Amino acid sequence: MIERPLTIVVTGTVEDRLNTNAAIRTYVARGLRDLGPHAVVVHAIGCEALAGLRGADHVKADLVLAVGGVAVDASNLCRLRRFADRAGAVLAFWLHDDPYEFDYAFRLRGIADIVFSTDRWAAMHYGDVPAAHLPLAACPHTHLRPVDRSAPRDLALFFCGYAYQNRIDFLREGAPLLRRHRTAVSGDQWPQDLTFARNERLSPSAFAETAARALLTLNIGRDLSIANARYNLAPSTPGPRTFEVALMGSAQLFVAESLEVLDYFERDREIILIDGARDLERWLERARDEPDALLAVAARAQERALSEHTYAQRAETLLGELRLLGLLPRRGAAPGAPPLAIAAE
């Protein structure tokens, strides 16, 4: 018997105007579609459009996957539950703001059939809400750039992101050194004393193009939690930029707060771990003296990301977990997509 494809609705938890990471939902939908029409039929419906569906407009679905966070008061979680019930679908959430908004996890009780948390440590604290760990990933359609060893790289080091205080402190400590090298920093709220920083938000494409021009791309996590007082959880899983930059063809300097990153990339061969700004000099000198060695790191990281860390691979893992739990019909095992273990507190 020919198995029918799964019908999956990918939506958000809040309106896009309230979500600065709305692009992630687009990447998730694209990753699901990359599994092929024989496997899934994907409907990408924003919260605004979903709220306007009435009666006969409702689709029948196997899965409603809500991507985002639940801290914003405007998130209408009950509406998502009603939509999933009318569609006859499982309701899963893929939350990308753990652990920084973990105190709002209680809102999912009685709403979610399962939560996928992007943070391994946070996933273990959901208690009576079924939860599993699923990191974010990279989208080859958006982030992939060639590692061209013959093309000149006009930047020694690049960083893109919001100016959280820990990032400001890091770059201020390294500023005397960074001013002597070709350094570019982009984002929001950077202070004027960091003369190599520009307050400009880059599109995903511009971000990828700039990283592809840099021998080194700096990866510094955030230290600002919105609602994380209950357990004061430290982040454990690297954010999406780690996987995205790997596809962009730039060697990463990863400021290590957790060694979980080594579950995804091999130290010094695919990613470079540093403790602080004092480690920058060694690697900037290497960018000047041995650029080919850093391009080799970038190439190996890109190969690893393409084989293990795209949204298509995450989609396979997510669907495999739902089948393992009996929430979706079981099918033949997909190669290279081992099921996750449900997290237990």
Tab-separated table of C-alpha atoms in Angstrom:
chain	number	residue	atom	x	y	z
A	1	MET	CA	0.000	0.000	0.000
A	2	ILE	CA	1.300	3.447	-0.908
A	3	GLU	CA	1.559	5.631	2.190
A	4	ARG	CA	0.070	9.078	1.899
A	5	PRO	CA	2.283	12.047	2.744
A	6	LEU	CA	1.849	13.740	6.098
A	7	THR	CA	0.048	17.074	6.058
A	8	ILE	CA	1.857	19.581	8.252
A	9	VAL	CA	0.868	23.141	9.122
A	10	VAL	CA	3.840	25.305	10.133
A	11	THR	CA	2.826	28.442	11.993
A	12	GLY	CA	4.126	30.866	14.602
A	13	THR	CA	3.326	31.473	18.236
A	14	VAL	CA	2.937	35.241	17.756
A	15	GLU	CA	2.442	37.608	14.853
A	16	ASP	CA	5.569	38.175	12.802
A	17	ARG	CA	5.647	41.875	13.676
A	18	LEU	CA	6.311	40.837	17.292
A	19	ASN	CA	8.931	38.216	16.464
A	20	THR	CA	12.425	39.260	15.416
A	21	ASN	CA	13.215	35.619	14.605
A	22	ALA	CA	10.301	34.974	12.252
A	23	ALA	CA	12.732	33.828	9.542
A	24	ILE	CA	13.361	30.644	11.526
A	25	ARG	CA	9.811	29.503	10.799
A	26	THR	CA	10.495	29.944	7.084
A	27	TYR	CA	13.611	27.796	7.382
A	28	VAL	CA	11.658	25.093	9.236
A	29	ALA	CA	8.974	24.982	6.532
A	30	ARG	CA	11.642	24.813	3.827
A	31	GLY	CA	13.411	21.993	5.642
A	32	LEU	CA	10.191	19.995	5.824
A	33	ARG	CA	9.560	20.560	2.115
A	34	ASP	CA	13.075	19.323	1.395
A	35	LEU	CA	11.908	15.893	2.569
A	36	GLY	CA	9.910	15.717	-0.667
A	37	PRO	CA	6.214	15.749	-1.632
A	38	HIS	CA	6.046	11.987	-1.204
A	39	ALA	CA	6.767	12.473	2.517
A	40	VAL	CA	5.073	15.723	3.521
A	41	VAL	CA	2.671	18.366	2.301
A	42	VAL	CA	3.507	21.622	4.066
A	43	HIS	CA	1.184	24.579	4.635
A	44	ALA	CA	3.039	27.615	6.004
A	45	ILE	CA	0.433	29.815	7.681
A	46	GLY	CA	1.310	32.844	9.810
A	47	CYS	CA	-0.602	33.599	12.993
A	48	GLU	CA	-2.472	36.420	11.304
A	49	ALA	CA	-3.736	34.195	8.480
A	50	LEU	CA	-4.464	31.320	10.835
A	51	ALA	CA	-6.692	33.550	12.963
A	52	GLY	CA	-8.735	34.425	9.883
A	53	LEU	CA	-9.533	30.842	8.898
A	54	ARG	CA	-13.173	29.916	9.350
A	55	GLY	CA	-15.242	26.791	8.844
A	56	ALA	CA	-14.614	25.240	5.448
A	57	ASP	CA	-11.305	27.109	5.190
A	58	HIS	CA	-9.747	24.827	7.785
A	59	VAL	CA	-7.317	22.245	6.502
A	60	LYS	CA	-7.125	18.698	7.737
A	61	ALA	CA	-3.658	17.977	9.032
A	62	ASP	CA	-1.563	15.415	10.852
A	63	LEU	CA	0.628	17.949	12.624
A	64	VAL	CA	0.504	21.617	13.564
A	65	LEU	CA	4.032	22.807	14.340
A	66	ALA	CA	4.193	26.195	16.093
A	67	VAL	CA	7.650	27.777	15.959
A	68	GLY	CA	8.637	30.639	18.246
A	69	GLY	CA	8.396	31.626	21.901
A	70	VAL	CA	5.575	31.974	24.421
A	71	ALA	CA	6.663	34.978	26.491
A	72	VAL	CA	4.776	37.602	24.482
A	73	ASP	CA	1.336	38.310	25.969
A	74	ALA	CA	-0.138	38.438	22.471
A	75	SER	CA	0.586	34.748	21.869
A	76	ASN	CA	-2.815	33.065	21.613
A	77	LEU	CA	-1.996	29.509	22.557
A	78	CYS	CA	-5.615	28.469	23.087
A	79	ARG	CA	-6.358	29.481	19.500
A	80	LEU	CA	-3.581	27.191	18.299
A	81	ARG	CA	-5.042	24.340	20.332
A	82	ARG	CA	-8.509	24.893	18.861
A	83	PHE	CA	-7.074	25.047	15.343
A	84	ALA	CA	-5.188	21.772	15.837
A	85	ASP	CA	-8.278	20.079	17.261
A	86	ARG	CA	-10.427	21.153	14.307
A	87	ALA	CA	-7.725	19.938	11.924
A	88	GLY	CA	-7.490	16.606	13.747
A	89	ALA	CA	-3.787	17.259	14.282
A	90	VAL	CA	-1.089	16.843	16.886
A	91	LEU	CA	0.044	20.223	18.260
A	92	ALA	CA	3.814	20.510	18.721
A	93	PHE	CA	5.818	23.581	19.694
A	94	TRP	CA	9.421	24.189	18.671
A	95	LEU	CA	10.564	26.871	21.118
A	96	HIS	CA	13.663	28.832	20.122
A	97	ASP	CA	14.017	31.136	23.147
A	98	ASP	CA	14.886	28.620	25.881
A	99	PRO	CA	16.212	29.054	28.495
A	100	TYR	CA	15.844	32.836	28.373
A	101	GLU	CA	12.020	32.729	28.588
A	102	PHE	CA	11.625	29.429	30.416
A	103	ASP	CA	9.436	30.815	33.224
A	104	TYR	CA	6.582	31.089	30.694
A	105	ALA	CA	6.648	27.351	29.957
A	106	PHE	CA	3.639	26.881	32.258
A	107	ARG	CA	1.483	28.427	29.526
A	108	LEU	CA	1.842	25.236	27.516
A	109	ARG	CA	0.212	22.969	30.111
A	110	GLY	CA	-2.957	21.523	28.626
A	111	ILE	CA	-2.085	23.111	25.263
A	112	ALA	CA	0.922	21.292	23.800
A	113	ASP	CA	0.987	17.627	22.911
A	114	ILE	CA	4.769	17.933	22.922
A	115	VAL	CA	7.402	20.659	23.158
A	116	PHE	CA	10.689	20.619	21.288
A	117	SER	CA	13.147	22.878	23.099
A	118	THR	CA	16.240	24.171	21.357
A	119	ASP	CA	18.144	23.974	24.661
A	120	ARG	CA	19.109	20.575	26.095
A	121	TRP	CA	19.240	21.691	29.737
A	122	ALA	CA	15.915	23.527	29.524
A	123	ALA	CA	14.239	20.502	27.934
A	124	MET	CA	14.929	18.541	31.111
A	125	HIS	CA	12.889	20.946	33.260
A	126	TYR	CA	9.450	20.887	31.613
A	127	GLY	CA	7.991	18.558	34.224
A	128	ASP	CA	4.490	17.437	33.249
A	129	VAL	CA	4.707	18.938	29.741
A	130	PRO	CA	6.198	16.323	27.369
A	131	ALA	CA	9.442	17.778	26.032
A	132	ALA	CA	12.403	16.767	23.894
A	133	HIS	CA	15.598	18.507	22.866
A	134	LEU	CA	15.962	19.609	19.240
A	135	PRO	CA	18.577	22.231	18.306
A	136	LEU	CA	18.004	24.742	15.563
A	137	ALA	CA	19.983	24.352	12.351
A	138	ALA	CA	20.931	26.036	9.071
A	139	CYS	CA	19.092	26.491	5.789
A	140	PRO	CA	21.237	25.715	2.718
A	141	HIS	CA	18.866	27.702	0.487
A	142	THR	CA	19.692	30.846	2.500
A	143	HIS	CA	23.012	30.347	4.260
A	144	LEU	CA	25.213	28.209	2.000
A	145	ARG	CA	28.176	29.986	0.420
A	146	PRO	CA	31.148	28.342	-1.334
A	147	VAL	CA	34.502	28.011	0.409
A	148	ASP	CA	36.597	29.441	-2.407
A	149	ARG	CA	40.269	29.208	-1.488
A	150	SER	CA	41.260	31.360	-4.466
A	151	ALA	CA	38.967	34.276	-3.589
A	152	PRO	CA	40.479	37.001	-1.383
A	153	ARG	CA	38.962	37.561	2.062
A	154	ASP	CA	38.884	41.255	2.897
A	155	LEU	CA	37.877	40.765	6.560
A	156	ALA	CA	39.939	39.136	9.263
A	157	LEU	CA	37.063	38.957	11.762
A	158	PHE	CA	33.297	39.500	11.621
A	159	PHE	CA	30.547	39.533	14.235
A	160	CYS	CA	26.834	40.157	13.813
A	161	GLY	CA	24.335	40.456	16.642
A	162	TYR	CA	22.610	42.621	19.220
A	163	ALA	CA	24.823	44.509	21.654
A	164	TYR	CA	24.145	42.576	24.846
A	165	GLN	CA	26.392	43.732	27.678
A	166	ASN	CA	28.573	40.618	27.653
A	167	ARG	CA	29.248	41.179	23.953
A	168	ILE	CA	30.102	44.839	24.507
A	169	ASP	CA	32.487	43.892	27.319
A	170	PHE	CA	34.167	41.247	25.156
A	171	LEU	CA	34.729	43.574	22.210
A	172	ARG	CA	35.888	46.437	24.431
A	173	GLU	CA	38.496	44.171	25.985
A	174	GLY	CA	39.683	43.142	22.537
A	175	ALA	CA	39.281	46.564	20.891
A	176	PRO	CA	42.981	47.610	20.866
A	177	LEU	CA	43.788	44.413	18.968
A	178	LEU	CA	40.710	44.427	16.749
A	179	ARG	CA	41.433	47.980	15.555
A	180	ARG	CA	44.721	46.724	14.106
A	181	HIS	CA	42.952	44.111	11.995
A	182	ARG	CA	40.196	44.200	9.403
A	183	THR	CA	37.239	43.864	11.771
A	184	ALA	CA	33.534	44.366	11.058
A	185	VAL	CA	30.701	44.247	13.609
A	186	SER	CA	27.039	44.754	12.699
A	187	GLY	CA	23.868	44.811	14.787
A	188	ASP	CA	21.827	47.041	17.083
A	189	GLN	CA	22.769	49.316	20.001
A	190	TRP	CA	26.544	49.195	19.651
A	191	PRO	CA	28.312	52.024	21.531
A	192	GLN	CA	30.256	54.666	19.634
A	193	ASP	CA	33.605	53.829	21.238
A	194	LEU	CA	33.668	50.561	19.281
A	195	THR	CA	34.624	52.280	16.042
A	196	PHE	CA	34.623	49.047	14.014
A	197	ALA	CA	30.936	48.424	14.886
A	198	ARG	CA	28.006	49.661	12.808
A	199	ASN	CA	24.415	49.878	13.979
A	200	GLU	CA	22.780	48.184	11.032
A	201	ARG	CA	20.646	45.064	10.841
A	202	LEU	CA	21.739	42.715	8.082
A	203	SER	CA	19.344	40.602	6.069
A	204	PRO	CA	20.061	36.855	6.186
A	205	SER	CA	21.571	37.109	2.707
A	206	ALA	CA	23.777	40.080	3.621
A	207	PHE	CA	24.856	38.313	6.798
A	208	ALA	CA	25.888	35.252	4.783
A	209	GLU	CA	27.746	37.323	2.191
A	210	THR	CA	29.675	39.225	4.875
A	211	ALA	CA	30.605	36.093	6.814
A	212	ALA	CA	31.827	34.537	3.562
A	213	ARG	CA	34.253	37.468	3.213
A	214	ALA	CA	35.758	36.846	6.674
A	215	LEU	CA	38.452	34.376	7.628
A	216	LEU	CA	37.025	34.295	11.159
A	217	THR	CA	33.497	34.852	12.435
A	218	LEU	CA	33.044	35.449	16.146
A	219	ASN	CA	30.273	33.595	17.987
A	220	ILE	CA	29.283	35.100	21.378
A	221	GLY	CA	26.085	34.005	23.107
A	222	ARG	CA	23.733	36.316	24.972
A	223	ASP	CA	23.562	36.803	28.740
A	224	LEU	CA	20.195	38.540	29.066
A	225	SER	CA	17.212	36.493	30.225
A	226	ILE	CA	13.652	37.808	29.977
A	227	ALA	CA	12.085	35.259	32.329
A	228	ASN	CA	14.461	32.646	33.726
A	229	ALA	CA	14.223	33.145	37.487
A	230	ARG	CA	12.586	29.875	38.522
A	231	TYR	CA	15.576	27.626	37.803
A	232	ASN	CA	18.074	30.218	36.535
A	233	LEU	CA	19.009	27.839	33.751
A	234	ALA	CA	22.339	28.334	32.025
A	235	PRO	CA	22.151	27.903	28.235
A	236	SER	CA	23.743	24.685	27.051
A	237	THR	CA	22.975	24.296	23.335
A	238	PRO	CA	24.599	26.600	20.759
A	239	GLY	CA	22.210	28.904	18.944
A	240	PRO	CA	21.322	28.825	15.246
A	241	ARG	CA	24.173	31.141	14.232
A	242	THR	CA	26.610	28.328	15.009
A	243	PHE	CA	25.082	26.138	12.307
A	244	GLU	CA	24.347	29.005	9.911
A	245	VAL	CA	27.912	30.350	9.911
A	246	ALA	CA	29.224	26.832	9.335
A	247	LEU	CA	27.384	26.848	5.998
A	248	MET	CA	28.665	30.321	5.140
A	249	GLY	CA	32.259	29.160	4.855
A	250	SER	CA	33.911	31.116	7.657
A	251	ALA	CA	35.903	29.543	10.484
A	252	GLN	CA	34.189	30.231	13.810
A	253	LEU	CA	35.724	31.519	17.021
A	254	PHE	CA	33.201	30.184	19.532
A	255	VAL	CA	33.227	31.727	23.017
A	256	ALA	CA	32.603	28.571	25.018
A	257	GLU	CA	30.032	28.708	27.810
A	258	SER	CA	29.133	25.043	27.387
A	259	LEU	CA	31.009	22.179	25.781
A	260	GLU	CA	27.828	20.832	24.192
A	261	VAL	CA	28.970	22.508	20.983
A	262	LEU	CA	31.462	19.647	20.653
A	263	ASP	CA	28.524	17.295	20.106
A	264	TYR	CA	27.991	19.114	16.801
A	265	PHE	CA	31.471	20.152	15.624
A	266	GLU	CA	34.976	18.833	16.292
A	267	ARG	CA	37.251	21.133	18.241
A	268	ASP	CA	39.974	22.874	16.203
A	269	ARG	CA	39.117	20.868	13.082
A	270	GLU	CA	35.576	22.244	12.557
A	271	ILE	CA	35.221	24.958	15.206
A	272	ILE	CA	37.640	26.960	17.352
A	273	LEU	CA	36.822	27.367	21.046
A	274	ILE	CA	38.093	30.414	22.917
A	275	ASP	CA	37.681	31.500	26.542
A	276	GLY	CA	37.751	35.253	26.066
A	277	ALA	CA	39.127	38.252	24.227
A	278	ARG	CA	42.676	37.391	25.356
A	279	ASP	CA	42.579	34.441	22.930
A	280	LEU	CA	41.896	36.633	19.895
A	281	GLU	CA	45.508	37.593	19.175
A	282	ARG	CA	46.624	34.030	18.453
A	283	TRP	CA	43.872	33.441	15.916
A	284	LEU	CA	44.092	36.847	14.246
A	285	GLU	CA	47.809	36.256	13.748
A	286	ARG	CA	46.986	32.900	12.211
A	287	ALA	CA	44.449	34.558	9.909
A	288	ARG	CA	47.266	36.786	8.698
A	289	ASP	CA	49.968	34.108	8.458
A	290	GLU	CA	48.047	30.890	7.676
A	291	PRO	CA	44.758	31.767	5.979
A	292	ASP	CA	44.612	28.383	4.240
A	293	ALA	CA	44.524	26.596	7.603
A	294	LEU	CA	41.436	28.573	8.620
A	295	LEU	CA	39.780	27.967	5.262
A	296	ALA	CA	40.298	24.247	5.868
A	297	VAL	CA	38.486	24.575	9.218
A	298	ALA	CA	35.655	26.390	7.442
A	299	ALA	CA	35.408	23.722	4.743
A	300	ARG	CA	35.247	20.876	7.259
A	301	ALA	CA	32.591	22.697	9.289
A	302	GLN	CA	30.530	23.282	6.171
A	303	GLU	CA	30.704	19.618	5.214
A	304	ARG	CA	29.626	18.601	8.736
A	305	ALA	CA	26.743	21.076	8.758
A	306	LEU	CA	25.480	19.917	5.372
A	307	SER	CA	25.528	16.288	6.461
A	308	GLU	CA	24.093	16.701	9.973
A	309	HIS	CA	22.777	20.183	10.771
A	310	THR	CA	20.263	21.357	8.177
A	311	TYR	CA	16.569	21.912	8.837
A	312	ALA	CA	15.746	18.905	6.663
A	313	GLN	CA	17.733	16.707	9.034
A	314	ARG	CA	16.054	18.300	12.052
A	315	ALA	CA	12.669	17.700	10.398
A	316	GLU	CA	13.482	14.007	9.982
A	317	THR	CA	14.414	13.802	13.658
A	318	LEU	CA	11.284	15.650	14.777
A	319	LEU	CA	8.961	13.416	12.755
A	320	GLY	CA	10.827	10.333	13.947
A	321	GLU	CA	10.279	11.367	17.556
A	322	LEU	CA	6.560	11.904	17.002
A	323	ARG	CA	6.285	8.467	15.405
A	324	LEU	CA	8.220	6.890	18.258
A	325	LEU	CA	5.720	8.387	20.709
A	326	GLY	CA	2.752	7.196	18.668
A	327	LEU	CA	1.668	10.751	17.835
A	328	LEU	CA	2.140	10.149	14.099
A	329	PRO	CA	1.769	6.946	12.047
A	330	ARG	CA	4.899	4.800	12.100
A	331	ARG	CA	6.849	4.397	8.887
A	332	GLY	CA	10.065	2.825	7.753
A	333	ALA	CA	13.056	4.286	9.546
A	334	ALA	CA	14.747	7.166	7.752
A	335	PRO	CA	18.512	6.745	7.415
A	336	GLY	CA	20.646	9.025	9.558
A	337	ALA	CA	17.824	10.308	11.753
A	338	PRO	CA	17.944	8.585	15.143
A	339	PRO	CA	14.989	9.350	17.416
A	340	LEU	CA	15.394	11.650	20.367
A	341	ALA	CA	14.835	10.601	23.938
A	342	ILE	CA	12.027	12.384	25.756
A	343	ALA	CA	13.598	14.576	28.403
A	344	ALA	CA	12.845	13.760	32.021
A	345	GLU	CA	13.353	16.117	34.923
